[in-house]
PDB file of N, CA and C in Angstrom:
ATOM      1  N   UNK A 252     156.115  73.928 114.419  1.00 62.00           N
ATOM      2  CA  UNK A 252     155.405  73.049 113.641  1.00 62.00           C
ATOM      3  C   UNK A 252     154.151  73.766 112.995  1.00 62.00           C
ATOM      4  N   UNK A 253     153.679  75.268 113.784  1.00 76.00           N
ATOM      5  CA  UNK A 253     152.797  75.812 113.011  1.00 76.00           C
ATOM      6  C   UNK A 253     153.270  76.471 111.652  1.00 76.00           C
ATOM      7  N   UNK A 254     154.408  76.969 111.534  1.00 82.00           N
ATOM      8  CA  UNK A 254     154.983  77.459 110.461  1.00 82.00           C
ATOM      9  C   UNK A 254     154.550  76.323 109.300  1.00 82.00           C
ATOM     10  N   UNK A 255     155.024  75.170 109.555  1.00 85.00           N
ATOM     11  CA  UNK A 255     154.992  74.035 108.481  1.00 85.00           C
ATOM     12  C   UNK A 255     153.487  73.787 108.201  1.00 85.00           C
ATOM     13  N   UNK A 256     152.404  74.008 109.051  1.00 84.00           N
ATOM     14  CA  UNK A 256     151.134  73.855 108.870  1.00 84.00           C
ATOM     15  C   UNK A 256     150.804  74.830 107.988  1.00 84.00           C
ATOM     16  N   UNK A 257     151.233  76.037 108.389  1.00 90.00           N
ATOM     17  CA  UNK A 257     150.787  77.529 107.738  1.00 90.00           C
ATOM     18  C   UNK A 257     151.398  77.425 106.200  1.00 90.00           C
ATOM     19  N   UNK A 258     152.651  77.105 105.989  1.00 91.00           N
ATOM     20  CA  UNK A 258     153.147  77.280 104.517  1.00 91.00           C
ATOM     21  C   UNK A 258     152.236  76.082 103.765  1.00 91.00           C
ATOM     22  N   UNK A 259     151.992  74.840 104.215  1.00 91.00           N
ATOM     23  CA  UNK A 259     151.077  74.164 103.471  1.00 91.00           C
ATOM     24  C   UNK A 259     149.576  74.427 103.185  1.00 91.00           C
ATOM     25  N   UNK A 260     149.109  75.211 104.107  1.00 90.00           N
ATOM     26  CA  UNK A 260     147.779  75.729 104.018  1.00 90.00           C
ATOM     27  C   UNK A 260     147.834  77.064 102.804  1.00 90.00           C
ATOM     28  N   UNK A 261     148.723  77.630 103.114  1.00 91.00           N
ATOM     29  CA  UNK A 261     148.717  78.819 102.123  1.00 91.00           C
ATOM     30  C   UNK A 261     149.234  78.225 100.793  1.00 91.00           C
ATOM     31  N   UNK A 262     149.722  77.148 100.231  1.00 91.00           N
ATOM     32  CA  UNK A 262     149.526  76.691  99.377  1.00 91.00           C
ATOM     33  C   UNK A 262     148.249  76.253  98.675  1.00 91.00           C
ATOM     34  N   UNK A 263     147.569  75.614  99.787  1.00 91.00           N
ATOM     35  CA  UNK A 263     146.404  74.725  99.029  1.00 91.00           C
ATOM     36  C   UNK A 263     145.323  76.194  98.909  1.00 91.00           C
ATOM     37  N   UNK A 264     145.584  77.401  99.746  1.00 87.00           N
ATOM     38  CA  UNK A 264     144.240  78.116  99.341  1.00 87.00           C
ATOM     39  C   UNK A 264     144.709  78.724  98.029  1.00 87.00           C
ATOM     40  N   UNK A 265     146.100  78.957  97.849  1.00 85.00           N
ATOM     41  CA  UNK A 265     146.504  79.527  96.077  1.00 85.00           C
ATOM     42  C   UNK A 265     145.989  78.633  95.282  1.00 85.00           C
ATOM     43  N   UNK A 266     146.289  77.239  95.497  1.00 79.00           N
ATOM     44  CA  UNK A 266     145.707  76.220  94.377  1.00 79.00           C
ATOM     45  C   UNK A 266     144.159  76.467  94.367  1.00 79.00           C
ATOM     46  N   UNK A 267     143.392  76.586  95.450  1.00 74.00           N
ATOM     47  CA  UNK A 267     142.201  76.725  95.306  1.00 74.00           C
ATOM     48  C   UNK A 267     141.528  78.266  94.491  1.00 74.00           C
TER      49      UNK A 267
END
């Protein structure tokens, strides 16, 4: 479940 959160966080950081 950590991989799913990491993937979403990466997308959010890229969007910022």
